Amino acid sequence: MMIKQRIEKIRDLMKEKMIYAYIVPSSDYHQSEYVGDYFKSREFMSGFTGSAGTLIISMDEAGLWTDGRYFIQAENELKDSGIKLFKMGEEGVPTIEEYLLEKLPKDSTLGFDGRVMSVKEGQSLASKLSFKGINIEYKYDLVNDIWKDRCSLPTEKAFLLDIEYSGESFSDKLSRIRSVMKEKKATTHILASLDDIAWLFNIRGRDVKSNPVVLSYAIIGIDSVYLFIDKNKIGGDIRAELSKENVQIKGYEEVYEFIKNIDENEVVLIDTSKVNYAIYNNIPSNVQKIEERNPSILFKSIKNEVELKNIRNSHIKDGVAFTKFMYWLKKNIGKIEITEISATQKLEDFRREQEKFIEPSFSTIAAYKDHAAMMHYSATEESNYKLEPRDLFLVDSGGQYFDGTTDITRTIALGPIPKHVRRDFTNVVRGMIRLSKAKFLYGCRGYNLDILARGPLWEEGIDYKCGTGHGIGFVLNVHEGPNGFRWKVREDIDDTCILEEGMVTTNEPGVYVENSHGIRIENEIVVRKSDKNEYGQFMDFEVITFAPIDLDAIDESLILEDERIYLNNYHKQVYDKISPYLNEDEKQWLKIYTREI
């Protein structure tokens, strides 16, 4: 069935339900960024495969909203679909709310599946559209009615993350959550975000590719805990651990009826950006609600010493894998056939050689030449470029290990590159170095420091349409708030908290020139305390990613003296940490690629 046919079938259902416009977001029932195949309704309806985007189908038009990471990709994938692309944040482009206000007739009905829309989004729409008398209908999953070969929900078993990795028991984490509940005078806490649940219970799973989470909900009381999950996923070791806190295990779908029966005297703590609209509307109307961020979001973003020790170890292994890959690529380019897809597989093979590797932490972005201008490009059999001994090859990849989650990007010169591309590459490296070197007073947020990474590019009149960095989970989601780097606050992304000691964030400036090239260099950095004096507590960053930055693409004349010193010191660390795990040929090669400039 073609995209246009699917849209017409949805419109037929909309007519039956008297719905004028229908929203299909990207999320699952838990407001996840990356979702399992069962939840890819927006992709099914539009053909757009990016992780972020919202499809709106009205009776006479269909439009898709996505951000700057996906503009090029969306333009390509929406061709001939009849779906109009709305580039979020661009001048003259209406927001979703503005579009609906203009599009929806007075007293008409807006529809969506309330299980895949957050409370915050649903309430915002209801509020902004109310003056036109627009009704919200959230009980229909219209896509399900036409998706005849939709897969079933995943069934793989969950696994326990031992305290030797997590550094803190479920009981201790639960105690911390309850302390916050008591402070806020809450008696019940509804938890629906998969990473928060996985962190709290020290369980992991395989329900979302590359994101080791388990489809579940949790309700925390002062004296009780309920976990809503497919019971077949819970083995004896997990049951034994959860029994220490008398956790009651209930079926995954039972949460909706359970919530309807919350006692009117309860006070519910709920994060409206992390709980779906249907769950919220099932809470009895007379129950008092405290609408604030989940306390676990900040807790899990500040890694404890055991986690940090494990993370550092996982990064050494990951650096070994990537260095071996870079050596292999440099030695074989032009001698054997290498494509974007075969290079991706080779890198995964090197990671699989590493101890405690689980799976990639996201789908590898292996993008040659102009493909790299698409920030989240994913090679297909149709698009798969053959690599040649010239131009740039961008590889953004990472691994899930039992002792950490990694994310690294390197852009590699496969041969000669033009002078203007070399300039862009050098300025990206300079921006990455400037942010890495930051020393700042405690209380700074990511948007206070973002200019350091963009500075060399802004001086050239260049920018990149995304944040500079994101928080990273521990054996969890590769994108994790509330820490991050971006120059402009976005209401839909929670990444502007105060930078706390122990937070792990990526540092990844870039240049993306459509039909030409893309460049990104990415290291992970950990916030740590520096000196303290009469001006306050100063902070800085520890770099934990170790792999060569390709000196073949650097224009040394553009690098300032302090940047040169930093790069040389960084490369000395790369050699010292990675070379013990290499054979003699690889060591000699690495010595050249970490030489002083």
XYZ file of C-alpha atoms in Angstrom:
597
model
C 0.000 0.000 0.000
C 1.445 3.362 -1.034
C 1.757 6.288 1.393
C -0.974 8.227 -0.409
C -3.323 5.247 -0.114
C -2.622 4.923 3.599
C -3.413 8.573 4.159
C -6.693 8.234 2.271
C -7.638 5.206 4.379
C -6.955 7.203 7.549
C -9.130 9.999 6.184
C -11.970 7.518 5.657
C -11.696 6.521 9.329
C -11.513 10.180 10.350
C -14.780 10.847 8.539
C -16.447 7.977 10.428
C -15.224 9.379 13.765
C -15.940 12.998 12.743
C -12.278 13.939 13.220
C -11.011 16.824 11.057
C -7.254 16.438 11.739
C -5.291 13.528 13.186
C -1.795 13.625 14.720
C 0.685 10.756 14.447
C 3.764 11.476 16.630
C 6.996 9.467 16.773
C 6.808 8.211 20.340
C 5.609 5.004 21.983
C 3.394 4.737 25.084
C 6.338 5.984 27.184
C 7.390 9.129 25.280
C 10.600 7.443 24.160
C 12.835 9.043 21.536
C 13.713 5.721 19.925
C 10.931 3.174 19.686
C 10.421 -0.494 18.856
C 9.029 -1.579 15.495
C 5.501 -1.944 16.886
C 5.378 1.802 17.566
C 6.679 3.120 14.225
C 3.269 4.426 13.161
C 4.586 7.743 11.876
C 7.170 5.954 9.733
C 4.473 3.582 8.426
C 2.214 6.496 7.508
C 4.822 8.839 6.004
C 7.863 6.832 4.870
C 10.093 9.187 6.892
C 12.500 7.075 8.980
C 14.059 9.721 11.252
C 13.658 9.403 15.022
C 11.989 12.810 15.454
C 8.959 14.051 13.572
C 5.219 14.637 13.810
C 2.747 13.839 11.039
C -0.571 15.697 10.800
C -3.273 14.439 8.454
C -6.199 16.770 7.801
C -9.049 16.303 5.359
C -7.213 18.187 2.598
C -3.497 18.165 3.489
C -0.787 16.114 5.199
C 2.306 17.696 6.748
C 5.376 16.486 8.616
C 7.313 18.571 11.150
C 10.929 17.714 11.939
C 14.055 19.512 13.128
C 17.301 20.546 11.444
C 18.986 17.164 11.933
C 16.584 15.660 9.401
C 15.766 18.364 6.822
C 17.743 16.784 3.977
C 16.688 13.239 4.837
C 13.015 14.199 5.146
C 13.029 16.013 1.800
C 14.344 12.861 0.148
C 12.056 10.402 1.917
C 8.866 12.457 1.481
C 9.246 12.789 -2.298
C 6.084 11.738 -4.140
C 4.259 11.059 -0.857
C 2.043 14.120 -1.079
C 3.211 15.081 2.420
C 4.428 18.647 2.886
C 7.641 19.158 4.913
C 7.570 21.793 7.665
C 11.115 22.644 8.771
C 10.842 23.364 12.482
C 12.474 26.575 13.673
C 12.956 28.002 10.178
C 11.716 31.500 9.382
C 8.098 31.595 8.274
C 7.397 27.965 9.223
C 4.385 27.650 11.560
C 4.594 25.556 14.714
C 2.240 22.602 15.014
C -0.077 24.635 17.262
C -0.070 27.609 14.876
C -0.818 25.336 11.947
C -3.724 23.628 13.723
C -5.175 26.945 14.861
C -5.201 28.101 11.269
C -6.298 24.782 9.759
C -9.022 23.497 12.085
C -12.541 24.895 11.616
C -14.374 26.214 14.648
C -15.978 23.483 16.816
C -14.211 20.695 14.898
C -12.350 17.714 16.405
C -8.620 17.022 16.650
C -7.692 13.366 17.143
C -4.698 11.355 18.293
C -3.940 8.170 20.222
C -3.603 9.414 23.803
C -1.145 6.648 24.638
C 1.520 8.102 22.317
C 1.016 11.778 23.201
C 2.490 13.244 26.377
C 0.299 14.993 28.921
C 2.233 18.208 28.336
C 1.659 18.107 24.567
C -1.994 17.105 24.870
C -2.783 19.780 27.440
C -0.978 22.440 25.423
C -2.989 21.594 22.324
C -6.275 21.511 24.256
C -5.522 24.883 25.852
C -4.424 26.680 22.678
C -7.284 25.329 20.567
C -10.033 25.760 23.156
C -11.052 29.295 22.140
C -12.133 27.917 18.754
C -14.235 25.311 20.526
C -12.089 22.484 19.194
C -12.689 19.095 20.790
C -9.871 16.634 21.587
C -10.503 12.941 20.837
C -7.689 10.764 22.179
C -9.151 7.243 22.306
C -8.486 6.031 18.751
C -5.385 4.408 17.268
C -6.492 4.854 13.664
C -3.162 3.683 12.246
C -3.632 0.285 13.891
C -6.899 -0.162 11.990
C -5.134 -0.075 8.606
C -1.727 -1.566 9.576
C -2.590 -5.164 8.769
C 0.893 -6.680 9.141
C 1.841 -4.746 12.276
C 4.278 -6.756 14.393
C 3.538 -7.799 17.962
C 5.079 -6.268 21.081
C 8.562 -7.637 21.913
C 8.876 -10.688 24.185
C 12.605 -10.989 25.022
C 13.442 -11.455 28.692
C 14.782 -8.637 30.851
C 18.113 -8.951 32.639
C 19.449 -7.687 35.944
C 22.239 -5.087 35.956
C 24.426 -6.179 38.841
C 25.492 -3.700 41.515
C 29.115 -4.157 40.397
C 28.063 -2.117 37.362
C 25.298 0.121 38.728
C 27.028 0.981 42.003
C 23.724 1.391 43.856
C 21.020 -1.073 44.832
C 17.363 -0.861 43.848
C 16.502 -0.430 47.549
C 18.790 2.584 47.914
C 17.466 4.193 44.742
C 13.884 3.605 45.893
C 14.703 5.250 49.199
C 15.992 8.332 47.383
C 12.828 8.552 45.280
C 10.652 8.267 48.368
C 12.634 11.002 50.128
C 11.759 13.390 47.292
C 8.132 12.268 47.410
C 7.988 13.051 51.127
C 9.595 16.453 50.590
C 6.911 17.279 48.044
C 4.169 15.700 50.195
C 3.347 13.171 47.464
C 2.045 9.714 48.358
C 2.098 8.141 44.874
C 4.536 8.549 42.003
C 3.595 7.388 38.491
C 6.615 6.456 36.395
C 6.211 5.686 32.683
C 9.571 6.599 31.071
C 11.461 3.409 30.269
C 14.949 4.660 31.108
C 13.815 5.919 34.526
C 12.226 2.557 35.318
C 15.280 0.625 34.102
C 17.577 2.811 36.217
C 15.433 2.560 39.353
C 14.903 -1.213 39.301
C 18.418 -2.013 37.952
C 16.880 -4.005 35.120
C 17.637 -3.826 31.419
C 16.054 -5.378 28.338
C 15.960 -5.658 24.550
C 12.562 -4.118 23.795
C 13.973 -1.184 21.824
C 16.864 -1.684 19.422
C 20.096 -0.235 20.886
C 18.243 1.055 23.972
C 18.418 -1.609 26.711
C 15.007 -0.930 28.256
C 11.884 -2.973 29.009
C 8.306 -1.924 28.193
C 6.877 -1.216 31.637
C 5.224 1.232 34.001
C 5.818 1.689 37.717
C 3.761 3.172 40.524
C 5.668 4.009 43.684
C 3.851 4.467 46.969
C 5.293 5.356 50.357
C 4.903 1.708 51.399
C 4.248 -0.071 48.102
C 5.716 -0.606 44.638
C 3.909 -1.868 41.531
C 5.690 -2.850 38.313
C 3.492 -3.282 35.221
C 5.298 -5.513 32.735
C 4.935 -8.643 30.625
C 5.442 -11.162 33.446
C 7.149 -13.635 31.100
C 10.064 -11.207 30.822
C 10.908 -11.437 34.517
C 13.263 -14.244 35.518
C 13.920 -15.632 38.981
C 16.946 -13.414 39.674
C 14.942 -10.250 39.019
C 11.988 -11.505 41.062
C 14.315 -12.253 43.970
C 15.814 -8.768 43.832
C 12.433 -7.042 43.587
C 10.996 -9.129 46.421
C 13.366 -7.342 48.813
C 11.042 -4.335 48.499
C 7.849 -6.389 48.116
C 7.333 -5.241 44.539
C 3.993 -6.420 43.157
C 4.258 -7.424 39.494
C 1.209 -6.825 37.309
C 0.469 -7.150 33.593
C 1.709 -4.432 31.240
C -1.761 -3.267 30.159
C -3.244 -3.375 33.667
C -1.861 0.067 34.497
C -4.798 1.948 32.956
C -7.452 0.259 35.107
C -5.205 0.417 38.169
C -4.860 4.187 37.831
C -8.618 4.645 37.598
C -8.824 3.273 41.139
C -6.289 5.562 42.818
C -7.815 6.675 46.115
C -9.072 10.257 46.223
C -6.864 10.973 49.254
C -3.650 10.190 47.377
C -1.331 12.970 46.149
C 0.223 11.968 42.818
C 3.667 13.108 41.644
C 3.707 13.010 37.850
C 5.997 14.321 35.100
C 3.680 15.597 32.368
C 6.390 15.370 29.704
C 7.096 11.704 30.512
C 3.586 10.276 31.026
C 1.053 9.784 28.279
C -2.196 11.698 27.942
C -4.378 8.596 28.351
C -2.808 7.628 31.680
C -3.210 11.163 33.007
C -6.870 11.259 32.036
C -7.447 7.953 33.818
C -6.450 9.493 37.161
C -9.659 10.342 39.061
C -10.328 14.070 38.635
C -10.532 14.721 42.371
C -7.047 13.343 43.063
C -4.460 16.048 43.803
C -1.504 16.113 41.382
C 2.003 17.528 41.717
C 3.289 18.062 38.181
C 7.090 18.131 38.277
C 10.084 16.442 36.659
C 10.697 12.817 37.691
C 13.322 12.905 40.472
C 15.057 9.916 38.851
C 15.975 12.025 35.796
C 18.485 14.096 37.762
C 19.560 11.148 39.928
C 20.521 8.943 36.973
C 22.271 11.776 35.118
C 24.794 12.161 37.960
C 26.906 9.042 37.672
C 28.282 7.531 40.880
C 31.946 6.544 41.278
C 31.307 2.902 40.384
C 29.478 3.913 37.213
C 32.233 6.374 36.269
C 34.924 3.744 36.779
C 32.988 1.361 34.551
C 32.289 4.064 31.960
C 35.991 4.904 31.689
C 36.754 1.225 31.174
C 34.101 0.819 28.476
C 35.539 3.807 26.643
C 39.015 2.300 26.531
C 37.543 -0.826 24.913
C 35.493 1.284 22.533
C 38.540 3.374 21.675
C 40.479 0.197 20.884
C 37.674 -0.981 18.587
C 37.467 2.349 16.775
C 41.236 2.718 16.455
C 41.501 -0.763 14.942
C 38.725 0.195 12.536
C 40.432 3.445 11.534
C 43.714 1.601 10.967
C 41.943 -1.018 8.836
C 40.156 1.672 6.822
C 43.260 3.756 6.162
C 45.282 0.677 5.154
C 42.665 -0.830 2.841
C 40.946 2.104 1.142
C 41.435 1.810 -2.622
C 42.784 -1.748 -2.282
C 39.592 -3.646 -1.493
C 35.952 -2.751 -2.024
C 34.561 -0.947 1.021
C 31.086 0.548 1.188
C 29.189 2.499 3.820
C 27.384 -0.695 4.835
C 30.434 -2.979 4.856
C 32.407 -0.390 6.870
C 29.561 -0.279 9.395
C 29.699 -4.053 9.771
C 33.492 -4.046 10.106
C 33.323 -1.521 12.945
C 30.671 -3.600 14.700
C 32.899 -6.664 14.310
C 35.727 -4.846 16.111
C 33.332 -3.886 18.918
C 32.091 -7.452 19.243
C 35.672 -8.517 19.987
C 35.568 -6.379 23.134
C 34.702 -7.857 26.517
C 31.129 -7.270 27.811
C 29.839 -5.834 24.520
C 26.040 -6.112 24.153
C 25.002 -4.275 20.970
C 25.506 -0.933 19.179
C 24.133 2.006 21.198
C 22.364 3.358 18.081
C 22.293 2.673 14.361
C 25.712 3.621 13.032
C 25.872 6.700 10.827
C 28.455 5.821 8.181
C 28.258 8.619 5.630
C 30.624 9.257 2.715
C 30.953 12.600 0.919
C 27.614 14.425 0.559
C 25.749 11.770 2.558
C 27.484 13.157 5.653
C 25.565 16.413 5.237
C 22.554 14.445 6.529
C 23.194 14.418 10.284
C 21.362 11.141 10.891
C 21.973 9.405 7.573
C 21.478 5.645 7.491
C 22.816 3.723 4.501
C 20.470 1.457 2.553
C 21.186 -0.957 -0.282
C 19.906 1.748 -2.658
C 21.943 4.624 -1.206
C 25.085 2.660 -0.286
C 28.180 4.550 -1.527
C 31.394 2.779 -2.391
C 34.301 4.453 -0.560
C 37.099 5.842 -2.714
C 40.614 7.042 -1.745
C 39.524 10.683 -1.568
C 37.161 12.965 0.378
C 35.736 12.577 3.878
C 33.953 9.684 5.565
C 31.938 10.460 8.713
C 31.349 7.636 11.212
C 29.121 8.265 14.246
C 28.746 5.120 16.308
C 28.723 3.665 19.784
C 28.379 0.553 21.864
C 26.329 -0.799 24.722
C 28.562 -2.659 27.148
C 27.666 -4.085 30.538
C 29.983 -1.414 31.948
C 28.886 1.610 29.941
C 27.312 3.275 26.931
C 29.560 4.951 24.355
C 29.093 7.464 21.532
C 31.963 8.610 19.327
C 32.199 10.398 15.985
C 35.249 10.713 13.803
C 35.429 12.143 10.302
C 38.207 10.483 8.343
C 40.084 11.676 5.251
C 40.230 8.776 2.801
C 42.582 10.734 0.537
C 42.923 14.285 -0.818
C 40.318 16.824 0.327
C 39.692 20.377 -0.942
C 41.148 23.352 0.938
C 37.739 24.705 2.067
C 36.774 21.284 3.440
C 40.078 21.110 5.345
C 39.272 24.548 6.819
C 35.843 23.339 7.947
C 37.349 20.200 9.479
C 39.950 22.199 11.391
C 37.377 24.636 12.755
C 35.199 21.757 13.967
C 38.201 20.322 15.807
C 38.985 23.747 17.266
C 35.425 24.115 18.551
C 35.526 20.669 20.129
C 38.830 21.535 21.814
C 37.568 24.876 23.136
C 34.591 23.275 24.851
C 36.788 20.450 26.202
C 39.103 23.046 27.785
C 36.285 24.978 29.484
C 36.684 26.057 33.094
C 33.521 27.526 34.568
C 31.826 28.423 37.824
C 29.365 25.987 39.323
C 25.857 27.005 38.311
C 26.581 27.180 34.589
C 24.273 25.361 32.220
C 25.024 23.932 28.803
C 23.739 27.014 27.002
C 26.314 29.133 28.886
C 29.139 27.131 27.294
C 27.827 26.248 23.834
C 29.423 29.314 22.229
C 32.849 27.802 22.913
C 32.148 24.989 20.446
C 30.402 27.145 17.846
C 32.805 30.088 18.058
C 35.287 29.071 15.320
C 32.374 28.267 12.994
C 30.326 31.368 13.789
C 33.420 33.450 13.018
C 33.201 31.966 9.493
C 29.440 32.594 9.275
C 28.676 28.860 9.632
C 26.333 27.057 12.040
C 24.879 23.583 12.607
C 21.148 23.087 13.135
C 21.296 20.964 16.290
C 22.656 20.989 19.804
C 26.358 20.612 20.473
C 25.940 17.712 22.866
C 23.590 15.504 24.842
C 23.684 13.565 28.081
C 24.327 9.821 27.945
C 22.811 7.071 30.069
C 24.661 4.298 31.868
C 23.930 1.081 29.947
C 20.848 3.015 28.883
C 19.686 5.455 26.220
C 22.440 7.154 24.262
C 20.430 10.411 24.496
C 19.639 11.328 28.094
C 18.601 14.613 29.725
C 18.644 16.880 31.583
C 22.210 17.900 30.630
C 23.325 19.023 27.197
C 24.844 21.827 25.159
C 22.864 24.091 22.825
C 22.837 27.843 22.214
C 19.065 28.296 22.220
C 16.659 26.803 24.752
C 14.024 24.498 23.252
C 10.884 23.888 25.255
C 10.483 20.382 23.838
C 13.946 19.200 24.934
C 14.958 18.928 28.593
C 18.722 19.583 28.495
C 19.336 22.903 30.234
C 19.976 21.894 33.853
C 22.914 23.075 35.949
C 25.963 20.992 35.082
C 26.636 18.755 38.084
C 29.739 16.783 38.984
C 29.475 13.303 37.456
C 27.313 14.221 34.465
C 28.445 12.713 31.151
C 27.773 14.774 28.015
C 28.868 14.595 24.390
C 30.853 17.390 22.737
C 30.153 17.208 19.000
C 30.245 20.369 16.857
C 29.945 19.928 13.110
C 29.598 21.379 9.619
C 26.949 20.137 7.188
C 26.953 21.434 3.603
C 24.192 19.978 1.437
C 25.413 18.148 -1.699
C 29.012 18.539 -0.565
C 30.248 17.266 2.808
C 29.575 16.756 6.481
C 31.999 16.854 9.396
C 31.517 15.957 13.055
C 34.058 15.229 15.796
C 32.627 13.871 19.038
C 34.088 13.045 22.426
C 32.312 12.381 25.697
C 33.216 14.566 28.679
C 32.495 14.264 32.408
C 31.818 17.270 34.640
C 34.217 17.413 37.595
C 35.178 19.857 40.319
C 38.207 22.064 39.780
C 39.569 24.577 42.303
C 37.488 26.519 44.802
C 38.306 30.047 45.924
C 36.697 33.326 46.967
C 34.838 33.447 43.627
C 33.192 30.088 44.125
C 33.501 26.466 42.997
C 35.067 26.136 39.572
C 34.310 23.146 37.362
C 35.910 21.613 34.279
C 35.675 18.526 32.082
C 37.421 15.158 31.969
C 37.548 13.702 28.460
C 36.798 9.966 28.434
C 36.741 9.180 24.675
C 40.071 8.091 23.231
C 40.656 7.617 19.502
C 42.742 9.535 16.956
C 41.442 12.753 15.432
C 42.542 12.503 11.815
C 45.603 14.703 11.371
C 45.432 14.095 7.608
C 42.495 16.538 7.489
C 43.935 19.287 9.719
C 45.143 22.667 8.459
C 47.821 23.372 11.084
C 48.040 27.048 10.090
C 44.524 27.668 11.473
C 45.105 26.174 14.922
C 45.960 28.500 17.803
C 48.863 27.661 20.103
C 46.761 26.577 23.102
C 44.615 24.407 20.802
C 47.731 22.786 19.342
C 49.067 22.010 22.825
C 45.718 20.528 23.833
C 45.495 18.341 20.715
C 49.046 17.059 21.193
C 48.375 16.228 24.851
C 45.104 14.517 23.926
C 46.820 12.397 21.293
C 49.532 11.419 23.778
C 46.759 10.108 26.061
C 45.207 8.251 23.141
C 48.491 6.491 22.423
C 49.213 5.695 26.069
C 45.730 4.281 26.740
C 45.021 2.471 23.459
C 48.392 1.166 22.231
C 48.739 -1.617 24.873
C 45.795 -3.391 23.217
C 47.127 -3.209 19.632
C 49.463 -5.398 17.606
C 52.825 -4.029 16.453
C 51.639 -2.769 13.041
C 48.676 -1.012 14.629
C 50.933 0.536 17.295
C 53.316 1.940 14.693
C 50.403 3.357 12.733
C 48.881 4.891 15.881
C 52.213 6.502 16.753
C 52.070 8.347 13.418
C 48.419 9.362 13.835
C 48.971 10.687 17.369
C 52.210 12.534 16.560
C 52.750 16.081 17.775
C 51.900 18.828 15.309
